[in-house]
CSV table of C-alpha atoms and ligand atoms in Angstrom, one decimal:
chain,number,residue,atom,x,y,z
C,1,UNK,CA,-52.6,-42.7,23.2
C,2,UNK,CA,-52.5,-39.7,25.5
C,3,UNK,CA,-52.5,-36.4,23.6
C,4,UNK,CA,-49.5,-34.1,24.3
C,5,UNK,CA,-50.7,-30.7,25.6
C,6,UNK,CA,-49.6,-27.5,27.2
C,7,UNK,CA,-51.6,-27.1,30.4
C,8,UNK,CA,-52.7,-23.6,31.5
C,9,UNK,CA,-54.3,-23.0,34.9
C,10,UNK,CA,-56.2,-19.8,35.6
C,11,UNK,CA,-56.8,-19.6,31.9
C,12,UNK,CA,-59.9,-17.4,32.1
C,13,UNK,CA,-58.0,-14.6,33.8
C,14,UNK,CA,-56.3,-11.6,32.2
C,15,UNK,CA,-52.9,-13.2,31.5
C,16,UNK,CA,-54.5,-16.4,30.3
C,17,UNK,CA,-56.5,-14.4,27.8
C,18,UNK,CA,-53.4,-12.9,26.2
C,19,UNK,CA,-51.2,-16.0,26.6
C,20,UNK,CA,-53.6,-18.4,24.9
C,21,UNK,CA,-53.7,-16.1,21.8
C,22,UNK,CA,-49.9,-15.9,21.7
C,23,UNK,CA,-49.5,-19.7,22.2
C,24,UNK,CA,-52.0,-20.3,19.4
C,25,UNK,CA,-50.0,-17.8,17.1
C,26,UNK,CA,-46.8,-19.7,18.0
C,27,UNK,CA,-48.4,-22.7,16.2
C,28,UNK,CA,-48.3,-26.4,16.8
C,29,UNK,CA,-49.5,-26.2,20.5
C,30,UNK,CA,-52.4,-28.2,21.7
C,31,UNK,CA,-53.8,-26.3,24.7
C,32,UNK,CA,-55.6,-27.8,27.7
C,33,UNK,CA,-56.9,-25.1,30.0
C,34,UNK,CA,-58.4,-25.0,33.5
C,35,UNK,CA,-60.2,-22.4,35.5
C,36,UNK,CA,-63.0,-22.1,38.0
C,37,UNK,CA,-64.8,-20.1,35.4
C,38,UNK,CA,-65.7,-21.0,31.8
C,39,UNK,CA,-63.2,-19.8,29.1
C,40,UNK,CA,-64.2,-16.4,27.4
C,41,UNK,CA,-65.9,-17.2,24.1
C,42,UNK,CA,-63.3,-15.4,22.0
C,43,UNK,CA,-60.4,-17.7,23.0
C,44,UNK,CA,-62.3,-20.9,23.0
C,45,UNK,CA,-61.4,-21.8,19.4
C,46,UNK,CA,-57.7,-21.9,20.3
C,47,UNK,CA,-58.1,-24.6,23.0
C,48,UNK,CA,-58.4,-28.4,22.7
C,49,UNK,CA,-60.3,-28.7,26.0
C,50,UNK,CA,-61.3,-26.4,28.8
C,51,UNK,CA,-61.8,-27.9,32.2
C,52,UNK,CA,-64.0,-26.0,34.7
C,53,UNK,CA,-62.7,-27.1,38.0
C,54,UNK,CA,-60.7,-26.4,41.1
C,55,UNK,CA,-56.9,-26.7,41.2
C,56,UNK,CA,-57.2,-28.2,44.6
C,57,UNK,CA,-59.3,-31.1,43.3
C,58,UNK,CA,-56.7,-33.9,43.2
C,59,UNK,CA,-59.0,-36.4,41.5
C,60,UNK,CA,-59.6,-33.9,38.7
C,61,UNK,CA,-55.9,-33.5,38.3
C,62,UNK,CA,-55.4,-37.3,38.3
C,63,UNK,CA,-58.1,-37.5,35.5
C,64,UNK,CA,-56.2,-34.9,33.5
C,65,UNK,CA,-52.9,-36.9,33.8
C,66,UNK,CA,-54.5,-40.1,32.7
C,67,UNK,CA,-56.0,-38.4,29.6
C,68,UNK,CA,-53.2,-36.1,28.6
C,69,UNK,CA,-49.4,-36.1,28.3
C,70,UNK,CA,-48.4,-32.7,29.8
C,71,UNK,CA,-45.4,-31.2,28.0
C,72,UNK,CA,-45.4,-27.8,29.9
C,73,UNK,CA,-47.4,-26.1,32.6
C,74,UNK,CA,-48.2,-22.3,32.7
C,75,UNK,CA,-49.6,-22.0,36.2
C,76,UNK,CA,-51.5,-18.7,36.2
C,77,UNK,CA,-54.2,-19.4,38.7
C,78,UNK,CA,-53.9,-17.2,41.8
C,79,UNK,CA,-55.8,-14.9,44.2
C,80,UNK,CA,-54.3,-11.4,43.8
C,81,UNK,CA,-53.0,-9.1,46.5
C,82,UNK,CA,-56.2,-7.3,47.6
C,83,UNK,CA,-58.4,-10.3,47.5
C,84,UNK,CA,-55.8,-12.4,49.4
C,85,UNK,CA,-55.9,-9.9,52.3
C,86,UNK,CA,-59.7,-10.5,52.7
C,87,UNK,CA,-59.3,-14.3,52.7
C,88,UNK,CA,-55.7,-15.1,53.6
C,89,UNK,CA,-56.4,-18.8,54.4
C,90,UNK,CA,-58.1,-19.3,51.0
C,91,UNK,CA,-55.3,-17.4,49.4
C,92,UNK,CA,-52.8,-19.7,51.0
C,93,UNK,CA,-54.7,-22.7,49.8
C,94,UNK,CA,-55.0,-21.6,46.2
C,95,UNK,CA,-51.7,-19.8,45.9
C,96,UNK,CA,-49.5,-22.2,47.8
C,97,UNK,CA,-51.2,-25.6,48.1
C,98,UNK,CA,-52.5,-25.3,44.5
C,99,UNK,CA,-49.0,-24.6,43.3
C,100,UNK,CA,-47.5,-27.4,45.4
C,101,UNK,CA,-49.9,-29.9,44.0
C,102,UNK,CA,-49.0,-28.9,40.4
C,103,UNK,CA,-45.3,-28.9,41.1
C,104,UNK,CA,-45.7,-32.5,42.5
C,105,UNK,CA,-47.6,-33.4,39.4
C,106,UNK,CA,-44.9,-31.9,37.1
C,107,UNK,CA,-42.2,-33.7,39.1
C,108,UNK,CA,-43.9,-37.1,38.8
C,109,UNK,CA,-44.5,-36.5,35.1
C,110,UNK,CA,-40.8,-35.6,34.6
C,111,UNK,CA,-39.9,-38.9,36.1
C,112,UNK,CA,-42.4,-40.9,34.1
C,113,UNK,CA,-41.4,-39.3,30.9
C,114,UNK,CA,-37.7,-39.2,31.8
C,115,UNK,CA,-37.4,-35.6,30.7
C,116,UNK,CA,-37.9,-32.3,32.5
C,117,UNK,CA,-41.5,-30.9,32.3
C,118,UNK,CA,-41.4,-27.2,31.9
C,119,UNK,CA,-43.2,-25.2,34.7
C,120,UNK,CA,-43.7,-21.5,33.9
C,121,UNK,CA,-44.7,-19.4,36.9
C,122,UNK,CA,-45.8,-15.7,36.9
C,123,UNK,CA,-44.6,-14.2,40.1
C,124,UNK,CA,-45.0,-10.5,41.0
C,125,UNK,CA,-43.5,-7.3,42.4
C,126,UNK,CA,-45.5,-8.2,45.5
C,127,UNK,CA,-42.6,-10.4,46.6
C,128,UNK,CA,-40.8,-7.1,47.5
C,129,UNK,CA,-41.5,-5.3,50.7
C,130,UNK,CA,-39.8,-1.9,51.1
C,131,UNK,CA,-40.1,-0.5,54.6
C,132,UNK,CA,-40.5,3.2,55.2
C,133,UNK,CA,-41.4,4.5,51.8
C,134,UNK,CA,-39.5,7.8,52.0
C,135,UNK,CA,-36.1,6.2,52.7
C,136,UNK,CA,-36.2,2.9,50.9
C,137,UNK,CA,-38.5,3.3,47.9
C,138,UNK,CA,-36.9,6.7,47.1
C,139,UNK,CA,-33.4,5.4,47.5
C,140,UNK,CA,-33.6,2.1,45.8
C,141,UNK,CA,-35.3,2.8,42.5
C,142,UNK,CA,-34.5,-0.3,40.5
C,143,UNK,CA,-34.6,-3.3,42.7
C,144,UNK,CA,-32.7,-6.5,41.9
C,145,UNK,CA,-34.1,-10.0,42.3
C,146,UNK,CA,-32.5,-10.7,45.7
C,147,UNK,CA,-33.1,-7.4,47.4
C,148,UNK,CA,-36.0,-6.5,49.7
C,149,UNK,CA,-37.6,-9.9,49.7
C,150,UNK,CA,-39.8,-9.1,52.7
C,151,UNK,CA,-43.4,-9.0,51.4
C,152,UNK,CA,-46.1,-7.5,53.5
C,153,UNK,CA,-49.0,-9.2,51.8
C,154,UNK,CA,-50.3,-12.8,51.9
C,155,UNK,CA,-50.1,-12.9,48.1
C,156,UNK,CA,-46.5,-11.6,48.2
C,157,UNK,CA,-45.5,-14.2,50.8
C,158,UNK,CA,-47.3,-16.9,48.7
C,159,UNK,CA,-45.5,-15.9,45.5
C,160,UNK,CA,-42.1,-15.7,47.1
C,161,UNK,CA,-42.5,-19.1,48.8
C,162,UNK,CA,-43.7,-20.7,45.5
C,163,UNK,CA,-40.7,-19.4,43.7
C,164,UNK,CA,-38.6,-21.2,46.3
C,165,UNK,CA,-40.7,-24.3,46.0
C,166,UNK,CA,-40.2,-24.2,42.3
C,167,UNK,CA,-36.5,-23.9,42.7
C,168,UNK,CA,-36.5,-26.8,45.1
C,169,UNK,CA,-38.4,-29.1,42.8
C,170,UNK,CA,-36.2,-28.0,39.9
C,171,UNK,CA,-32.9,-28.6,41.7
C,172,UNK,CA,-33.1,-30.4,45.0
C,173,UNK,CA,-36.2,-32.7,45.0
C,174,UNK,CA,-35.5,-36.1,46.6
C,175,UNK,CA,-31.8,-35.0,47.1
C,176,UNK,CA,-31.2,-37.9,49.5
C,177,UNK,CA,-32.6,-40.7,47.2
C,178,UNK,CA,-30.1,-43.2,45.9
C,179,UNK,CA,-31.0,-42.4,42.3
C,180,UNK,CA,-31.8,-38.7,41.7
C,181,UNK,CA,-35.0,-38.3,39.7
C,182,UNK,CA,-35.2,-36.2,36.6
C,183,UNK,CA,-36.0,-32.7,37.8
C,184,UNK,CA,-38.7,-30.4,36.4
C,185,UNK,CA,-37.7,-27.2,34.6
C,186,UNK,CA,-39.0,-24.3,36.7
C,187,UNK,CA,-38.9,-20.8,35.3
C,188,UNK,CA,-40.5,-17.7,36.8
C,189,UNK,CA,-40.9,-14.0,36.0
C,190,UNK,CA,-41.8,-11.3,38.5
C,191,UNK,CA,-44.3,-9.1,36.8
C,192,UNK,CA,-45.0,-5.5,37.5
C,193,UNK,CA,-48.6,-4.2,37.4
C,194,UNK,CA,-50.2,-5.4,34.1
C,195,UNK,CA,-52.5,-3.3,31.9
C,196,UNK,CA,-54.7,-4.9,29.3
C,197,UNK,CA,-56.9,-3.2,26.7
C,198,UNK,CA,-59.3,-6.2,26.6
C,199,UNK,CA,-59.8,-7.2,30.2
C,200,UNK,CA,-60.2,-5.5,33.5
C,201,UNK,CA,-58.4,-7.1,36.5
C,202,UNK,CA,-60.1,-8.0,39.8
C,203,UNK,CA,-58.7,-8.3,43.3
C,204,UNK,CA,-55.2,-6.7,42.6
C,205,UNK,CA,-53.7,-3.6,44.1
C,206,UNK,CA,-52.1,-2.3,41.0
C,207,UNK,CA,-55.6,-2.3,39.5
C,208,UNK,CA,-55.9,1.5,39.7
C,209,UNK,CA,-54.1,2.0,36.4
C,210,UNK,CA,-56.3,-0.3,34.2
C,211,UNK,CA,-59.4,0.8,36.2
C,212,UNK,CA,-58.7,4.5,35.5
C,213,UNK,CA,-58.2,3.8,31.7
C,214,UNK,CA,-61.3,1.6,31.3
C,215,UNK,CA,-63.5,4.0,33.3
C,216,UNK,CA,-62.4,7.0,31.3
C,217,UNK,CA,-63.1,5.2,28.0
C,218,UNK,CA,-66.6,4.4,29.2
C,219,UNK,CA,-67.2,8.0,30.3
C,220,UNK,CA,-67.5,6.9,34.0
C,221,UNK,CA,-65.9,8.9,36.9
C,222,UNK,CA,-63.1,7.2,38.7
C,223,UNK,CA,-61.7,7.7,42.2
C,224,UNK,CA,-58.1,6.5,42.3
C,225,UNK,CA,-57.4,4.7,45.6
C,226,UNK,CA,-53.7,5.7,45.8
C,227,UNK,CA,-51.9,9.1,46.0
C,228,UNK,CA,-51.0,10.9,42.8
C,229,UNK,CA,-47.3,10.5,43.6
C,230,UNK,CA,-47.4,6.7,43.9
C,231,UNK,CA,-45.0,5.1,41.6
C,232,UNK,CA,-44.6,1.4,40.6
C,233,UNK,CA,-43.6,-0.3,37.4
C,234,UNK,CA,-46.1,-1.5,34.8
C,235,UNK,CA,-46.3,-3.5,31.6
C,236,UNK,CA,-48.8,-3.8,28.7
C,237,UNK,CA,-50.4,-7.2,28.5
C,238,UNK,CA,-48.9,-8.3,25.1
C,239,UNK,CA,-45.4,-7.9,26.7
C,240,UNK,CA,-46.5,-10.1,29.6
C,241,UNK,CA,-47.5,-12.9,27.4
C,242,UNK,CA,-44.4,-12.4,25.3
C,243,UNK,CA,-42.1,-12.5,28.4
C,244,UNK,CA,-43.6,-15.9,29.5
C,245,UNK,CA,-43.1,-17.4,26.0
C,246,UNK,CA,-39.6,-15.9,25.6
C,247,UNK,CA,-38.5,-17.3,28.9
C,248,UNK,CA,-40.1,-20.7,28.0
C,249,UNK,CA,-38.1,-20.8,24.7
C,250,UNK,CA,-34.8,-19.8,26.3
C,251,UNK,CA,-32.1,-22.6,26.2
C,252,UNK,CA,-31.7,-24.0,29.7
C,253,UNK,CA,-27.9,-23.5,29.6
C,254,UNK,CA,-28.3,-19.7,29.2
C,255,UNK,CA,-30.3,-19.3,32.4
C,256,UNK,CA,-28.4,-18.3,35.5
C,257,UNK,CA,-31.5,-17.9,37.7
C,258,UNK,CA,-34.9,-19.5,38.0
C,259,UNK,CA,-36.7,-16.2,38.8
C,260,UNK,CA,-36.3,-13.1,36.7
C,261,UNK,CA,-37.6,-9.5,37.1
C,262,UNK,CA,-39.2,-8.0,34.0
C,263,UNK,CA,-40.5,-4.4,33.5
C,264,UNK,CA,-41.5,-2.1,30.8
C,265,UNK,CA,-42.1,1.4,32.3
C,266,UNK,CA,-42.6,3.1,35.6
C,267,UNK,CA,-45.2,5.8,36.1
C,268,UNK,CA,-46.9,7.6,39.0
C,269,UNK,CA,-50.6,7.5,39.3
C,270,UNK,CA,-50.6,11.2,38.4
C,271,UNK,CA,-48.7,10.5,35.2
C,272,UNK,CA,-51.1,7.8,34.3
C,273,UNK,CA,-54.0,10.2,34.8
C,274,UNK,CA,-52.3,12.8,32.5
C,275,UNK,CA,-52.0,10.2,29.8
C,276,UNK,CA,-55.6,9.1,30.2
C,277,UNK,CA,-56.7,12.8,30.1
C,278,UNK,CA,-54.7,13.4,26.9
C,279,UNK,CA,-56.7,10.6,25.2
C,280,UNK,CA,-60.1,11.2,27.0
C,281,UNK,CA,-60.2,14.9,27.9
C,282,UNK,CA,-63.6,14.6,29.4
C,283,UNK,CA,-62.4,11.9,31.9
C,284,UNK,CA,-63.3,12.6,35.6
C,285,UNK,CA,-60.4,11.2,37.6
C,286,UNK,CA,-60.1,12.1,41.3
C,287,UNK,CA,-57.8,10.8,44.1
C,288,UNK,CA,-59.5,9.3,47.2
C,289,UNK,CA,-56.7,7.5,49.0
C,290,UNK,CA,-57.5,4.2,50.7
C,291,UNK,CA,-54.7,4.2,53.3
C,292,UNK,CA,-54.6,0.4,53.6
C,293,UNK,CA,-54.3,-0.3,49.9
C,294,UNK,CA,-51.9,2.6,49.6
C,295,UNK,CA,-49.6,1.0,52.2
C,296,UNK,CA,-49.5,-2.2,50.1
C,297,UNK,CA,-48.5,-0.3,46.9
C,298,UNK,CA,-46.0,1.8,48.9
C,299,UNK,CA,-44.2,-1.4,49.9
C,300,UNK,CA,-43.6,-2.3,46.2
C,301,UNK,CA,-40.6,-0.9,44.4
C,302,UNK,CA,-40.7,2.2,42.2
C,303,UNK,CA,-39.1,0.1,39.4
C,304,UNK,CA,-37.4,-3.2,38.8
C,305,UNK,CA,-33.9,-4.0,37.5
C,306,UNK,CA,-34.4,-6.6,34.7
C,307,UNK,CA,-30.8,-6.7,33.5
C,308,UNK,CA,-30.5,-10.5,34.2
C,309,UNK,CA,-33.5,-11.2,32.0
C,310,UNK,CA,-32.0,-9.0,29.3
C,311,UNK,CA,-28.6,-10.7,29.5
C,312,UNK,CA,-29.7,-14.3,29.9
C,313,UNK,CA,-32.6,-14.6,27.5
C,314,UNK,CA,-32.7,-11.3,25.5
C,315,UNK,CA,-35.7,-9.8,27.3
C,316,UNK,CA,-36.7,-6.4,26.0
C,317,UNK,CA,-40.1,-4.9,26.5
C,318,UNK,CA,-41.7,-4.3,23.0
C,319,UNK,CA,-44.2,-1.8,24.4
C,320,UNK,CA,-42.4,1.1,26.1
C,321,UNK,CA,-44.6,3.7,27.6
C,322,UNK,CA,-45.5,5.7,24.5
C,323,UNK,CA,-46.1,2.7,22.4
C,324,UNK,CA,-48.2,1.0,25.2
C,325,UNK,CA,-50.6,4.0,25.4
C,326,UNK,CA,-50.6,5.2,21.8
C,327,UNK,CA,-50.5,2.0,19.9
C,328,UNK,CA,-52.0,-0.6,22.2
C,329,UNK,CA,-54.1,0.7,25.1
C,330,UNK,CA,-55.9,3.8,23.9
C,331,UNK,CA,-56.9,2.6,20.4
C,332,UNK,CA,-58.1,-0.8,21.6
C,333,UNK,CA,-59.9,0.4,24.7
C,334,UNK,CA,-61.6,3.2,22.7
C,335,UNK,CA,-62.8,0.7,20.1
C,336,UNK,CA,-63.9,-1.7,22.8
C,337,UNK,CA,-66.3,0.8,24.4
C,338,UNK,CA,-67.3,2.5,21.2
C,339,UNK,CA,-69.5,-0.6,20.8
N,1,AKB,C1,-51.8,-7.3,42.2
N,1,AKB,O1,-52.0,-6.1,42.3
N,1,AKB,O2,-52.0,-8.1,43.2
N,1,AKB,C2,-51.1,-7.9,41.0
N,1,AKB,C3,-49.7,-7.9,41.1
N,1,AKB,C4,-48.9,-6.7,41.3
N,1,AKB,O3,-49.1,-9.0,41.1
N,1,AKB,N1,-51.5,-7.1,39.8
């Protein structure tokens, strides 16, 4: 008998780290995880099996399907925005071909099992591309899901296309076949920049916020690569895991979209610096703008409109800005580096 599992790709990354704990707390979930890297020690006990391997390895995926009955997929594996600009071809392979292979797998499993397999996909503010910062970013503060879908990064293009692929597999796959197959159940959230107290991101362009905090807590100087006035939305990591689970639990009939904005708070880099200095008065934070990375962040909206998520599945960030810093980030980061 194949064991029923929830399959998580990119499990060793930041979101995986938080999500695995939340899924374990949810109870009754057997977790199968996959990543190029081993799973961090502290989350190993929550997982049935961790596969070290490449998402693009079809033989490995076939082996997984023969061994396990996959109930749901949380597809977290991706190359983030800055990394993707250095290796756009690889980014396309991982972010698009990797996702396409998994969508195919989920579509086949939905047919075999005669019930929709849930496919949960974290997308990003990188799908937005606001031209001419002064006019558009200033004028359109809270962007709706269908506005400004003109990404300027490979990562943003990949995410936007994969949202569309997910929607296609969820609604129109094999639309000319005589008998329509059972469709998979694709659901996505567009995350703002994420900040974790327990992990530091690599390869993203919203990384200046967590980098600033983690450097200050370690007494290291930090040169922020965007201007002080740069504003984008952010979210504390527990809310990111919570959003994925809340969307997964929402009744299908209440959903009017397959892709939802979620947000918690919007801060400028200067405001983040002030909050970091209030907690770590000795912190040495300067601004040394990298114009290329600045241009990427400038193309992202100042904030997101998440009213559809609120209406359809009751989304509400639990960690607004003060709670994020005072109850989650500062105490946990301080403890972490206090040894
Ligand atoms: C990145 O900076 O690439 C990510 C994102 C905004 O999706 N954190």
